[in-house]
C-alpha cells in the first residue's frame, strides 16, 4: 500500500500533479491567516538610516545609481519579500534639495503621504504638484510622473503602491522610455497645467466642473489633497460620534464618483480625540498606517504597537485591532492605506466587530 | 367612400379608438417642438407683485389661508398650466419675518435658490438649514420639511420642482399629516442635528466621512451648498477656458456619487467673464435660469432675453441658445435648473452645437 | 381686500404668474390620481373595425394615404388624447398581404406583440425579423425599420410606444428621409444579416457571444423573442409558486444586462394556472395588457374587466388590481407592457400589496 | 564607501528595511513576466494516474482519508506551488460510484467542467445538480455543497478555483462544520429544490422570472449550464465570423447581469471550425483550457502545445497565443477559465493583437 502510494507520488510529481490529500491546499483554512504580521517601524530608528542614505546614495538622471532613494518596509512575516502586506508595497523616500528623479510611469498605482519638507514636488501628466507635510498625493496608474525638490531641506514621504497585488495578477507594466530617449537633460516633463490645477478643479466640495470630459470611474483626477483643508475638516467634525472602530475617519475620494481614489487601494485620515479608545474590529482588508500627530498605541491581536509621530505600522488582514490615543489633551491623527476597494469589488470584504458586551458580530452581514 | 370613412370614424370613437392617419400622433415630429416657449420674468415687474402678496396674503399653520405664499411662473406656451416647462415647475416664494410654514413632504423633489433675506431657514429631516442669498438648498423627495423666517426682513427664494414630470409618471405623493395632527402649535419639526450638519459632513471636498451609512445614490445628502464657497470656486477657475457653450459652469453634485443632486433634476452655477459670449448649442433638456449677478442677454432661437439681477428666464428643450455678458468690467453669474438627468437616464439626452464656422455638429454622438 | 386680491390676480396673470394658493398645483395630491382610467377594448368589438380599415384605407409608399393602418387605443380618461396612459401609447395595426410600409426611425421606442397572421415581417437595422402569433418584437429607439406582409392573410399586432413620456421630456425625433429620397421603389432597407440573426446571437440562455462589441446597456439587441420558447419556459415553471400578485410572470430582458428591454418600458408575459386568483397590489407603474390565451377578469379598483383572447386592457398607475383565471382546465396567459423601468430610474416606483389578512403593506419599503 | 554601504545594509535589514536600489522590486518590469509557464497535461498521461488514485485512495465522510480525491495541476514555473497560474487553482477530481463527499463551503469560488461519467451530482444550497459530460457547474462562493456519484462508472471533472488570488487578498474562509457536527451519516445536505431548479429558472434565454428576489450582481444563480444547449448554440452560430483570436467563443454568463459567472473568474466555450486557425493576441489575463472535442494545437510564445480530447493546458498572462484546429472535417471545442473579470474590475486588463500584416496593436486602447 505505502509502496503503491509512493509510486503514485513519484509519477504524479513527474507529471506536475500533486495529490490533493497530501498538498492540503491553502483554501482549507477556516479563516484567513495572512503571512504578513503586525509590525511597527519606529521613526526614531528609521530616520537616521534614511538620512544616511541621503548622504551616501546618489540619485537622479545624471547619477543614475538609483532611480529612487527609498527604504522599502519589508514585512517580517513575508520571508524577505519587499512587501508590507501580501497586497501592498510601502517605502520611505528621501529627496535632497536640488535633486530631480527621471520621469517614468507604471500600471501600479502610487500614492504618497508627505512626512517632511516643504520643497518637494511631483509632475504628474504635466501638472506640477507641490508637496508639503500632511499632503496626500495621488498618482493614478500609467500617468507619467517625475519628482524633485526645490526647497532647502530634505523632502521625505511615504509611498504606498499595490505592487504585490498587481504582480499576482500579472498586470505590471513599467515604462521609462521618457528617460531613455538619450537626452538626459530632458528627463522631466514640461509643466502644461496651471499650479494646483486638479485641486482647484476637483477638490472643491459640493460642486464639480461640467467643462471637463466624462468622469474617470477608476482613478481620481484630483492629484493632491491639501493638509490644511483635510485637517480643518477633521476639526469641524469633532462633535460627531464617528465610527466606533475608527473614530473620526475620512476617506480621500474620487470626486467624480464618491468612491475610492484607486480601484485597488483606498486611503483615509482619522482623528482620535484626547483619550479616545476605539472598539476592536477585524476585516479581510490589510492596512498600513502612518502617524501624523500624537501618541498612542494600536492593539493588534495580542501585540501592542506603541506609536508616535512619523512611525509607520501595519495591521494584516483579519487581525483584531483597536486604537488608543494616550494623550489627555492632544489629538492623535493617523493616515492609512488599505486594499479594501479590491476586496469589495471581488466580493471578498468581510468585517467582524466586538460589541460593547464583547460579543462578535458580523458587520458585513 | 367618404361615407364609409365617416361611419368608421364614428364607430371608432365610440370604442375609444382613433385612426392613426387622422390623429397624426406627436411622435411624427422630426425634432422636438416643446409647447413651452422662451420667456423672461423681469424682477422689476415681479418684485412689486410678490411684495404685495406679502402684505395681503396670510400664511402659516394658524392662518391657514395659504400653505405657501408663492407666485408660480407659468410658461405662456403651456395654456395656463402652472408649469414653467413640460417637466419643471418653478415659483417665487416670500416668507415674512416671524412666519412659519407647516411641515409636509412629497415625492416631488424641491430645490431652492435664495434670492433675498438673511433670516430664512428650513428644517429638513430634523436638520435646520439657514438660508442666505446665493445659497442652494436641496430637499430630497419624501423628507419632511418646514420653513420659517427668523430675520428682520422678507426672505425670497426661487423654488424648482419636478412636478409636471412626476405627475406624468403618476408618482406624486403628498403628506401633510405632520401638520394635521391637531396640535397646531407643533407644526414644525424638532431640530435633531447640529447646525450645518450635512454641509460639514458632506460638503468638504476631496474627503468623505466613512462613519455614515451606505451612499444614497439617488439624492444628495448635502442639504445646503453655501454661496461663499461656490462663488470662491468660480473665482479660482477664472483662468480655465471652461465650456464653449456655458463658460465657467459648475454643477452642484451628490458628494456620495459625483452625480446630479436628484435623479430627475440637475443644478448648476455659471460665470461669464466680463464681455464673454458663448457659442450656441441646443439640447433636449429644458433649463430655468435665475440671474445672480450682472447684466447681459441670452439669445434663444430668434428671441433675445435681456437680463439683470434676480430675473428668471426659461430656455425650452431643443432651442438654440447662447449667453452674453454685456458688462465690460463685471462678471455675470447664472444659477440654473435642468431636467437633463432624467433625459440621460432614459436615453433621451441629445445635444447639438454650432462650431466656430457655423456648422451644426452633434455633441452627444 | 377682495378688490386688492382681484387686482393682484389680474396683474399676476398679465405677467404669467399664478398665485399658488389659487392654482393649487397637482403636487398636493396625497396619492397619485392618474387621469387615465381602467378600460378594456374587447376584441369582438375592435376586430371588425380593424378589418374594415384594411378594406378602405390604403397604406404604403405608393399609396401614401397613411403611413400606418392602425387604430390608436385612446384612454377614455385622457380627454381625447391618443394615449392609453399618461406615459404610454398603444395601437392595433393591420398589414395586408403584399403591403410594405416605408422605412423610418424615431427616438420613441416601439415594441410589438403579434396577435394574428404568419407572414408579417419587419426589417430593423438591416435584420429581417419574421413575426408570428405570440412573438414579441423589439424595436430600439432610433433604428431604421420597415414592415411588410409576405403571407396570405392579414397580419395584426399590438404596438406599444413611450410616446407621451418622451413627448413630455421633449425627446421626440422622427426621421423618414429614408423614404423621402425620391426613389419610391426603394423605401425598404436591404437585409444585411442572416435570418433570425439577433435571436440566434443573444437569445441563447446562459451563454453570450464574446465576439460582439460592448453591451448596449439601454436597449436590448435581441429583436425578437419567439413565442414557442417563451411558452415552453412558462410551462417548465408551472411547479413554482410564482409571484403572489402576478402568478408565473417572466420579464423579457436585455440579455447583455439582465435588465429591461428598453430604458423607459418593460415587457412581461404571465401565466395564470387553471382557476388561479392572485392577490391585489398597486404600484405607480401603469400597465397595458393583451390577452394571449384563456378567459378571466382583472379587478381594477371597483371595476371588473372581463377578458378573453386578443382583448387589450389598461390598469392605470396606483390602481389596486388582481387577476383571476375563470377557466378550471385551461391556462390564461397575459402579455403586458409597463413604464416601471422609467419610474425606477427616477426613484418614483412604489408598490403596496394586500396581505392574506387584508392589511396594506409597502412592498418597496 | 563600500563599508559604509555594507553597514547601512546590515542596519536596514535589522530594521526590516530594504534598499530600493538593491532590492529592485518587481514593478520595474517593462511588461508582465508571469512566473507561470505554458504547460499541457496530456490526458493519456494523467488518466492512468487519476484512475489509480481511485483504486488506492478512499474518500468520503466514513473513510475520511481524503476530503477530495483530486490531482492538482501544479504549474512547473511556480516552484512546487499547488497552483496552475499565479491566480488560479485547478485539479482533476474522480468520484467513484456510490461515493459521497461531505458538505462544506468556502469563500473561494469553484467551477467544474465535467469530463467523464453520467452519475455524478452535486448539491449546492439545497439544489441537486446532476452532472454529465460537457456540463459546466457553478458553485458560488460560500454556498454549502457536497458531491456524489449515483451512477455505475467513475465521474471525472476539472475543478477551477480562484485560490491563489483569494489567498493573496487574505480572503479565504473555509467552513466544514456541516460535516463535523458529529452525526457522520448526515454529511450531505437535504435537497430542498426541484431537480434542475436554477437551470429552469435562470437558463431560459430572453426572459427572466420576476418572482425571485433582487439580482445577485456578484455570482450567477444558475448552477448548471447544460452541454446539449451550449453545443447547439455553438452550432447555430457556425455562420458568424466570430472573434479573430478565439473563433466562435461564447461566455457563460450571470443571467441576472449579463456579466461573468463570478467576480473573480470568467468561463467560456469556443469552437474552431474544421481547419480554422486564429490570429495571435496576448492579454494580462491567464487562461486554463480543457479540450472537449477535436485535435489541434495552441502556439504559446515559442511553445507549441498539441492537444486532443480531455487534455488540459494553461496559457499564462501576456503570452502570445493562437489556436489551430488540425482536423479538416471535425470541429475542435475548448472550454476555458480565466481571471479576466478580476483584472477588468481593477483596471488591469490589457490586450494586444497582431494584425493581418503582423503589426502589434492595442485592443484595449
Short mmCIF file of C-alpha atoms in Angstrom, two decimals, chain A residues 39-361:
data_model
loop_
_atom_site.label_atom_id
_atom_site.label_comp_id
_atom_site.label_asym_id
_atom_site.label_seq_id
_atom_site.Cartn_x
_atom_site.Cartn_y
_atom_site.Cartn_z
CA UNK A 39 4.85 45.39 12.74
CA UNK A 40 5.86 48.94 13.55
CA UNK A 41 8.76 50.89 12.08
CA UNK A 42 9.75 53.44 14.71
CA UNK A 43 10.67 56.81 13.21
CA UNK A 44 13.44 57.19 15.80
CA UNK A 45 15.07 54.02 14.36
CA UNK A 46 14.32 54.56 10.71
CA UNK A 47 15.05 58.27 10.34
CA UNK A 48 18.83 58.01 10.90
CA UNK A 49 19.12 55.23 8.30
CA UNK A 50 17.06 57.20 5.83
CA UNK A 51 19.12 60.35 6.36
CA UNK A 52 22.27 58.30 5.95
CA UNK A 53 21.11 57.09 2.55
CA UNK A 54 20.78 60.73 1.62
CA UNK A 55 24.45 61.14 2.24
CA UNK A 56 25.84 58.08 0.55
CA UNK A 57 23.45 57.26 -2.28
CA UNK A 58 23.24 59.40 -5.37
CA UNK A 59 20.06 59.63 -7.33
CA UNK A 60 18.68 61.21 -10.46
CA UNK A 61 19.13 61.09 -14.18
CA UNK A 62 22.77 62.16 -14.25
CA UNK A 63 23.85 59.97 -11.40
CA UNK A 64 21.68 57.02 -12.28
CA UNK A 65 22.88 54.99 -9.37
CA UNK A 66 19.41 54.60 -8.03
CA UNK A 67 16.19 55.53 -9.58
CA UNK A 68 14.74 56.17 -6.18
CA UNK A 69 16.39 56.72 -2.84
CA UNK A 70 13.93 54.74 -0.78
CA UNK A 71 13.85 52.24 2.04
CA UNK A 72 11.30 49.52 1.48
CA UNK A 73 9.28 48.43 4.51
CA UNK A 74 9.61 44.65 4.37
CA UNK A 75 7.09 42.77 6.47
CA UNK A 76 8.98 40.37 8.82
CA UNK A 77 6.41 37.64 8.10
CA UNK A 78 6.92 37.64 4.36
CA UNK A 79 10.32 35.94 4.26
CA UNK A 80 12.33 38.80 2.86
CA UNK A 81 9.86 39.89 0.20
CA UNK A 82 9.97 43.66 -0.35
CA UNK A 83 6.30 43.99 0.58
CA UNK A 84 4.50 45.30 3.63
CA UNK A 85 1.48 43.01 3.20
CA UNK A 86 0.58 40.33 0.66
CA UNK A 87 -1.06 43.05 -1.45
CA UNK A 88 0.71 46.30 -0.60
CA UNK A 89 4.19 47.74 -1.01
CA UNK A 90 5.43 50.72 1.03
CA UNK A 91 8.65 52.66 1.19
CA UNK A 92 10.06 55.78 2.77
CA UNK A 93 11.60 58.06 0.19
CA UNK A 94 14.04 60.94 0.63
CA UNK A 95 14.75 63.57 -1.98
CA UNK A 96 17.51 66.08 -1.32
CA UNK A 97 17.41 69.73 -2.28
CA UNK A 98 18.08 70.17 -5.96
CA UNK A 99 17.54 66.57 -6.92
CA UNK A 100 15.33 65.54 -9.79
CA UNK A 101 14.19 61.98 -10.42
CA UNK A 102 13.58 60.98 -14.02
CA UNK A 103 10.08 60.62 -15.43
CA UNK A 104 8.53 57.17 -15.68
CA UNK A 105 5.14 55.51 -15.44
CA UNK A 106 3.71 52.15 -14.37
CA UNK A 107 0.43 50.30 -14.10
CA UNK A 108 0.80 50.00 -10.38
CA UNK A 109 -0.85 52.88 -8.53
CA UNK A 110 1.35 55.07 -6.34
CA UNK A 111 0.18 57.30 -3.55
CA UNK A 112 2.29 59.39 -1.23
CA UNK A 113 1.81 60.88 2.19
CA UNK A 114 4.25 63.74 2.84
CA UNK A 115 6.11 63.45 6.14
CA UNK A 116 8.78 66.18 5.99
CA UNK A 117 9.98 69.08 3.90
CA UNK A 118 8.34 71.92 2.03
CA UNK A 119 10.11 71.97 -1.32
CA UNK A 120 9.20 68.58 -2.76
CA UNK A 121 7.17 68.41 -5.91
CA UNK A 122 5.97 65.90 -8.45
CA UNK A 123 4.89 66.46 -12.01
CA UNK A 124 2.08 64.11 -12.98
CA UNK A 125 0.79 64.16 -16.54
CA UNK A 126 2.05 67.69 -16.99
CA UNK A 127 0.63 69.03 -13.74
CA UNK A 128 3.14 70.20 -11.16
CA UNK A 129 2.06 69.35 -7.64
CA UNK A 130 3.92 70.90 -4.72
CA UNK A 131 4.14 68.69 -1.67
CA UNK A 132 4.18 69.75 1.97
CA UNK A 133 3.82 67.92 5.24
CA UNK A 134 0.43 66.24 5.51
CA UNK A 135 -0.46 66.48 1.85
CA UNK A 136 -1.77 63.33 0.23
CA UNK A 137 -0.58 62.94 -3.36
CA UNK A 138 -2.28 60.67 -5.84
CA UNK A 139 -0.56 59.15 -8.87
CA UNK A 140 -3.07 57.20 -10.97
CA UNK A 141 -1.75 54.20 -12.85
CA UNK A 142 0.10 54.71 -16.12
CA UNK A 143 0.48 58.51 -15.86
CA UNK A 144 3.99 59.87 -16.45
CA UNK A 145 5.49 61.33 -13.32
CA UNK A 146 8.76 62.71 -12.05
CA UNK A 147 9.90 64.13 -8.71
CA UNK A 148 12.11 66.81 -7.41
CA UNK A 149 12.98 69.03 -4.50
CA UNK A 150 13.21 72.78 -4.99
CA UNK A 151 13.44 73.59 -1.30
CA UNK A 152 16.31 73.90 1.14
CA UNK A 153 15.72 70.79 3.23
CA UNK A 154 15.20 67.09 2.58
CA UNK A 155 11.75 66.04 1.45
CA UNK A 156 10.55 62.75 2.93
CA UNK A 157 7.38 60.86 2.19
CA UNK A 158 5.71 57.50 2.48
CA UNK A 159 4.96 55.76 -0.82
CA UNK A 160 2.23 53.12 -0.93
CA UNK A 161 1.75 51.02 -4.05
CA UNK A 162 -0.29 47.94 -4.96
CA UNK A 163 2.75 46.09 -6.30
CA UNK A 164 2.24 42.59 -4.83
CA UNK A 165 -1.41 42.53 -5.85
CA UNK A 166 -0.73 43.71 -9.38
CA UNK A 167 2.18 41.27 -9.63
CA UNK A 168 -0.05 38.36 -8.63
CA UNK A 169 -2.47 39.49 -11.31
CA UNK A 170 0.33 39.71 -13.93
CA UNK A 171 -0.56 43.33 -14.58
CA UNK A 172 2.76 45.13 -14.06
CA UNK A 173 3.93 47.33 -16.92
CA UNK A 174 6.71 49.85 -16.39
CA UNK A 175 7.76 52.46 -18.90
CA UNK A 176 10.87 54.61 -18.56
CA UNK A 177 11.42 55.42 -22.22
CA UNK A 178 10.74 59.02 -21.39
CA UNK A 179 14.07 58.91 -19.63
CA UNK A 180 15.95 56.72 -22.05
CA UNK A 181 15.43 58.89 -25.07
CA UNK A 182 19.08 59.88 -24.99
CA UNK A 183 18.85 63.47 -23.94
CA UNK A 184 19.50 63.19 -20.24
CA UNK A 185 18.84 66.83 -19.63
CA UNK A 186 15.25 66.29 -20.58
CA UNK A 187 14.23 63.70 -18.07
CA UNK A 188 11.46 65.77 -16.60
CA UNK A 189 8.12 66.62 -18.08
CA UNK A 190 7.24 70.12 -19.11
CA UNK A 191 4.52 71.61 -16.95
CA UNK A 192 1.39 72.06 -19.03
CA UNK A 193 -1.19 72.95 -16.39
CA UNK A 194 -1.58 75.90 -14.04
CA UNK A 195 -0.33 75.29 -10.48
CA UNK A 196 -2.68 73.29 -8.30
CA UNK A 197 -4.72 72.54 -11.41
CA UNK A 198 -6.55 69.41 -10.31
CA UNK A 199 -7.02 70.59 -6.74
CA UNK A 200 -8.73 73.76 -7.96
CA UNK A 201 -10.77 71.80 -10.45
CA UNK A 202 -11.84 68.74 -8.46
CA UNK A 203 -11.25 69.44 -4.79
CA UNK A 204 -13.99 71.97 -4.37
CA UNK A 205 -16.66 70.27 -2.31
CA UNK A 206 -20.27 70.22 -3.41
CA UNK A 207 -19.71 71.38 -6.96
CA UNK A 208 -17.87 69.94 -9.95
CA UNK A 209 -16.86 71.43 -13.28
CA UNK A 210 -19.09 70.48 -16.17
CA UNK A 211 -16.49 71.52 -18.72
CA UNK A 212 -14.16 68.56 -18.31
CA UNK A 213 -14.64 65.25 -20.10
CA UNK A 214 -16.52 62.23 -18.81
CA UNK A 215 -15.66 61.02 -15.31
CA UNK A 216 -12.73 58.68 -14.74
CA UNK A 217 -14.51 55.97 -12.79
CA UNK A 218 -11.32 54.10 -11.84
CA UNK A 219 -8.86 56.77 -10.74
CA UNK A 220 -9.33 60.11 -9.01
CA UNK A 221 -8.29 63.02 -11.18
CA UNK A 222 -7.57 65.05 -8.06
CA UNK A 223 -3.80 64.71 -7.70
CA UNK A 224 -3.33 66.36 -4.33
CA UNK A 225 -5.41 66.60 -1.18
CA UNK A 226 -4.07 69.51 0.87
CA UNK A 227 -3.37 69.01 4.54
CA UNK A 228 -4.81 72.33 5.68
CA UNK A 229 -8.27 71.56 4.35
CA UNK A 230 -8.26 67.94 5.48
CA UNK A 231 -7.14 68.87 9.00
CA UNK A 232 -9.81 71.57 9.15
CA UNK A 233 -12.45 69.06 8.09
CA UNK A 234 -11.42 66.73 10.91
CA UNK A 235 -11.77 69.61 13.33
CA UNK A 236 -15.22 70.55 12.11
CA UNK A 237 -16.48 67.02 12.70
CA UNK A 238 -15.15 66.89 16.25
CA UNK A 239 -18.69 66.88 17.64
CA UNK A 240 -19.81 63.81 15.67
CA UNK A 241 -19.67 60.37 17.27
CA UNK A 242 -17.71 58.94 14.34
CA UNK A 243 -17.03 55.27 13.76
CA UNK A 244 -16.88 53.04 16.86
CA UNK A 245 -13.80 51.34 15.39
CA UNK A 246 -12.03 54.25 13.74
CA UNK A 247 -13.27 57.40 15.49
CA UNK A 248 -13.46 60.40 13.14
CA UNK A 249 -12.34 58.79 9.89
CA UNK A 250 -12.48 60.47 6.49
CA UNK A 251 -11.75 58.74 3.21
CA UNK A 252 -9.92 60.51 0.42
CA UNK A 253 -12.32 60.13 -2.51
CA UNK A 254 -12.54 60.26 -6.26
CA UNK A 255 -14.61 63.44 -6.57
CA UNK A 256 -16.19 62.24 -9.80
CA UNK A 257 -17.66 59.10 -8.24
CA UNK A 258 -17.53 59.45 -4.49
CA UNK A 259 -15.59 56.19 -4.44
CA UNK A 260 -12.02 55.25 -3.62
CA UNK A 261 -9.06 57.10 -5.09
CA UNK A 262 -7.90 53.98 -6.98
CA UNK A 263 -9.59 50.70 -7.93
CA UNK A 264 -7.19 48.65 -5.81
CA UNK A 265 -6.50 50.91 -2.84
CA UNK A 266 -8.28 53.30 -0.51
CA UNK A 267 -6.78 55.98 1.72
CA UNK A 268 -8.04 57.59 4.89
CA UNK A 269 -7.22 60.01 7.65
CA UNK A 270 -8.58 59.56 11.15
CA UNK A 271 -8.60 61.59 14.33
CA UNK A 272 -8.71 60.13 17.82
CA UNK A 273 -9.81 62.75 20.30
CA UNK A 274 -7.82 63.16 23.53
CA UNK A 275 -8.02 59.93 25.50
CA UNK A 276 -10.24 58.26 22.90
CA UNK A 277 -10.19 54.47 22.63
CA UNK A 278 -11.97 52.65 19.82
CA UNK A 279 -13.70 49.26 19.88
CA UNK A 280 -12.00 46.27 18.28
CA UNK A 281 -12.89 45.01 14.84
CA UNK A 282 -11.22 42.94 12.13
CA UNK A 283 -11.64 42.81 8.38
CA UNK A 284 -10.11 40.98 5.47
CA UNK A 285 -8.53 44.24 4.30
CA UNK A 286 -4.90 44.94 5.25
CA UNK A 287 -3.95 48.42 6.45
CA UNK A 288 -0.75 50.46 6.55
CA UNK A 289 -0.71 53.41 8.98
CA UNK A 290 1.46 56.49 9.27
CA UNK A 291 1.27 58.57 12.46
CA UNK A 292 0.68 62.24 11.66
CA UNK A 293 0.11 63.60 15.17
CA UNK A 294 0.07 62.41 18.73
CA UNK A 295 0.99 59.41 20.76
CA UNK A 296 -0.85 56.19 21.46
CA UNK A 297 -1.00 52.55 20.59
CA UNK A 298 -2.83 50.12 18.40
CA UNK A 299 -3.60 46.72 19.85
CA UNK A 300 -3.29 44.09 17.09
CA UNK A 301 -4.38 40.65 18.27
CA UNK A 302 -2.01 40.12 21.24
CA UNK A 303 0.54 42.67 20.16
CA UNK A 304 0.62 46.28 21.28
CA UNK A 305 2.12 48.66 18.76
CA UNK A 306 3.05 51.90 20.56
CA UNK A 307 3.32 54.82 18.22
CA UNK A 308 4.19 58.48 17.92
CA UNK A 309 4.89 60.95 15.12
CA UNK A 310 6.06 59.58 11.73
CA UNK A 311 6.01 55.96 12.86
CA UNK A 312 4.67 53.56 10.24
CA UNK A 313 2.87 50.35 11.19
CA UNK A 314 0.89 47.60 9.53
CA UNK A 315 -2.22 45.64 10.55
CA UNK A 316 -2.59 42.47 8.45
CA UNK A 317 -5.97 41.25 7.20
CA UNK A 318 -8.32 39.61 9.69
CA UNK A 319 -6.31 40.74 12.74
CA UNK A 320 -8.36 42.20 15.59
CA UNK A 321 -7.31 45.75 16.27
CA UNK A 322 -8.30 48.89 18.12
CA UNK A 323 -6.68 52.29 18.58
CA UNK A 324 -5.94 54.30 21.72
CA UNK A 325 -4.93 57.95 21.98
CA UNK A 326 -2.77 58.05 25.10
CA UNK A 327 -2.69 61.82 25.38
CA UNK A 328 -5.30 63.54 27.56
CA UNK A 329 -5.05 66.90 25.86
CA UNK A 330 -3.93 66.34 22.30
CA UNK A 331 -5.42 64.71 19.23
CA UNK A 332 -3.89 61.73 17.54
CA UNK A 333 -4.12 61.61 13.75
CA UNK A 334 -3.40 58.58 11.59
CA UNK A 335 -3.08 58.36 7.84
CA UNK A 336 -3.84 54.91 6.38
CA UNK A 337 -3.79 52.94 3.15
CA UNK A 338 -5.85 49.81 2.56
CA UNK A 339 -6.65 47.19 -0.08
CA UNK A 340 -10.35 47.23 0.83
CA UNK A 341 -11.52 48.53 -2.58
CA UNK A 342 -10.02 45.49 -4.32
CA UNK A 343 -11.60 43.13 -1.82
CA UNK A 344 -15.00 44.77 -2.15
CA UNK A 345 -15.00 44.61 -5.95
CA UNK A 346 -14.21 40.89 -5.82
CA UNK A 347 -16.79 40.04 -3.14
CA UNK A 348 -14.10 39.28 -0.54
CA UNK A 349 -14.51 42.06 2.01
CA UNK A 350 -15.71 40.80 5.38
CA UNK A 351 -15.76 42.55 8.72
CA UNK A 352 -16.46 41.46 12.29
CA UNK A 353 -16.62 43.62 15.38
CA UNK A 354 -16.84 43.28 19.08
CA UNK A 355 -19.95 44.74 20.63
CA UNK A 356 -19.86 46.64 23.90
CA UNK A 357 -20.61 43.39 25.68
CA UNK A 358 -17.73 41.61 23.97
CA UNK A 359 -19.76 39.54 21.52
CA UNK A 360 -18.51 39.11 17.98
CA UNK A 361 -20.90 40.27 15.28
#
